[in-house]
Amino acid sequence: MTSATAPRPAAKTVRDRLIDAAEVCLRAKGIRSTTVSEVAEVAGVSRGWLYRHFPDKNALLGAAIVRLNEAYWSDSHAMLEQIDGLDEQIAAGIRHGRTAYADPGAILMKLRL
């Protein structure tokens, strides 16, 4: 008798953990106040290990912002695909775009801070 086991989710890479930690810090403190040391601490790695993956704070936060932006647009496209009619899609897109500042995952929120 064999039992089927559910596939385990792939372990996150250190790079993914660093970007996750950068997102946490961005939400809590914004771009200017987020430090490399804090991101490393939240990710559970040393600053030296962080620098093996990202050469500086700009590259790290840039990667986090790019990922947040991609998620925002992916969600936006998925939402619009559910709506019939170009006129309804345009109206829904405008409503959705106006809420971008309220969405903590949107790139506009990060840049505003």
Short mmCIF file of C-alpha atoms in Angstrom, two decimals:
data_model
loop_
_atom_site.label_atom_id
_atom_site.label_comp_id
_atom_site.label_asym_id
_atom_site.label_seq_id
_atom_site.Cartn_x
_atom_site.Cartn_y
_atom_site.Cartn_z
CA MET A 1 0.00 0.00 0.00
CA THR A 2 1.47 3.35 -1.01
CA SER A 3 0.36 6.65 0.30
CA ALA A 4 0.44 9.74 -1.84
CA THR A 5 2.09 12.66 -0.16
CA ALA A 6 1.39 16.20 -1.10
CA PRO A 7 4.34 17.91 -2.73
CA ARG A 8 6.14 20.20 -0.33
CA PRO A 9 6.45 23.80 -1.40
CA ALA A 10 9.92 24.67 -2.60
CA ALA A 11 12.11 26.24 0.05
CA LYS A 12 12.63 29.94 -0.47
CA THR A 13 16.05 30.98 -1.59
CA VAL A 14 18.09 33.41 0.48
CA ARG A 15 17.49 35.99 -2.23
CA ASP A 16 13.71 35.54 -1.93
CA ARG A 17 13.92 35.77 1.86
CA LEU A 18 15.89 39.01 1.54
CA ILE A 19 13.33 40.49 -0.84
CA ASP A 20 10.51 39.38 1.50
CA ALA A 21 12.31 41.08 4.39
CA ALA A 22 12.85 44.22 2.31
CA GLU A 23 9.11 44.36 1.60
CA VAL A 24 8.36 44.06 5.32
CA CYS A 25 10.76 46.89 6.09
CA LEU A 26 9.44 49.04 3.23
CA ARG A 27 5.89 48.68 4.52
CA ALA A 28 6.94 49.53 8.06
CA LYS A 29 9.46 52.32 7.45
CA GLY A 30 9.51 53.43 3.83
CA ILE A 31 12.49 53.66 1.49
CA ARG A 32 14.61 56.21 3.33
CA SER A 33 14.36 54.67 6.78
CA THR A 34 14.91 51.07 5.72
CA THR A 35 18.48 49.94 6.42
CA VAL A 36 20.44 47.00 5.07
CA SER A 37 21.11 45.83 8.64
CA GLU A 38 17.38 45.71 9.42
CA VAL A 39 16.60 43.80 6.24
CA ALA A 40 19.33 41.27 7.03
CA GLU A 41 18.02 40.85 10.57
CA VAL A 42 14.42 40.32 9.40
CA ALA A 43 15.64 37.79 6.81
CA GLY A 44 17.72 36.00 9.44
CA VAL A 45 21.05 36.45 7.67
CA SER A 46 24.19 38.50 8.25
CA ARG A 47 24.86 41.75 6.42
CA GLY A 48 27.77 40.03 4.68
CA TRP A 49 25.45 37.33 3.38
CA LEU A 50 23.03 40.01 2.15
CA TYR A 51 25.87 41.66 0.22
CA ARG A 52 26.59 38.34 -1.52
CA HIS A 53 23.17 38.69 -3.17
CA PHE A 54 22.79 42.45 -3.53
CA PRO A 55 25.66 44.91 -3.96
CA ASP A 56 23.92 47.75 -2.11
CA LYS A 57 20.68 49.03 -0.60
CA ASN A 58 19.47 50.41 -3.94
CA ALA A 59 19.75 47.03 -5.65
CA LEU A 60 17.97 45.27 -2.78
CA LEU A 61 15.10 47.73 -2.48
CA GLY A 62 14.91 47.96 -6.26
CA ALA A 63 14.38 44.19 -6.47
CA ALA A 64 11.64 44.42 -3.83
CA ILE A 65 9.91 47.28 -5.63
CA VAL A 66 10.10 45.48 -8.98
CA ARG A 67 8.52 42.37 -7.42
CA LEU A 68 5.77 44.47 -5.78
CA ASN A 69 5.12 46.22 -9.08
CA GLU A 70 4.91 42.94 -10.99
CA ALA A 71 2.46 41.53 -8.43
CA TYR A 72 0.32 44.68 -8.63
CA TRP A 73 0.08 44.56 -12.43
CA SER A 74 -0.48 40.80 -12.47
CA ASP A 75 -3.38 41.21 -10.05
CA SER A 76 -4.71 44.12 -12.12
CA HIS A 77 -4.66 42.12 -15.34
CA ALA A 78 -6.36 39.15 -13.67
CA MET A 79 -9.10 41.43 -12.32
CA LEU A 80 -9.69 43.05 -15.70
CA GLU A 81 -9.85 39.70 -17.51
CA GLN A 82 -12.93 38.85 -15.44
CA ILE A 83 -14.84 41.87 -16.77
CA ASP A 84 -16.72 41.83 -20.07
CA GLY A 85 -16.76 44.84 -22.35
CA LEU A 86 -14.05 47.39 -22.97
CA ASP A 87 -16.07 50.22 -21.42
CA GLU A 88 -16.52 48.25 -18.18
CA GLN A 89 -12.83 47.30 -18.18
CA ILE A 90 -11.79 50.94 -18.56
CA ALA A 91 -14.08 52.03 -15.71
CA ALA A 92 -12.85 49.20 -13.47
CA GLY A 93 -9.23 49.97 -14.38
CA ILE A 94 -9.67 53.60 -13.40
CA ARG A 95 -11.31 52.64 -10.09
CA HIS A 96 -8.55 50.13 -9.42
CA GLY A 97 -5.80 52.60 -10.34
CA ARG A 98 -7.22 55.23 -7.99
CA THR A 99 -6.86 52.79 -5.09
CA ALA A 100 -3.16 52.16 -5.81
CA TYR A 101 -2.02 54.48 -3.04
CA ALA A 102 -4.13 52.61 -0.49
CA ASP A 103 -2.67 49.22 -1.51
CA PRO A 104 0.51 48.61 0.51
CA GLY A 105 1.77 46.33 -2.24
CA ALA A 106 1.59 48.92 -4.99
CA ILE A 107 4.78 50.55 -6.20
CA LEU A 108 3.16 53.96 -5.95
CA MET A 109 2.79 53.56 -2.20
CA LYS A 110 6.45 52.71 -1.84
CA LEU A 111 7.59 55.66 -3.92
CA ARG A 112 5.29 58.05 -2.11
CA LEU A 113 6.98 57.19 1.19
#
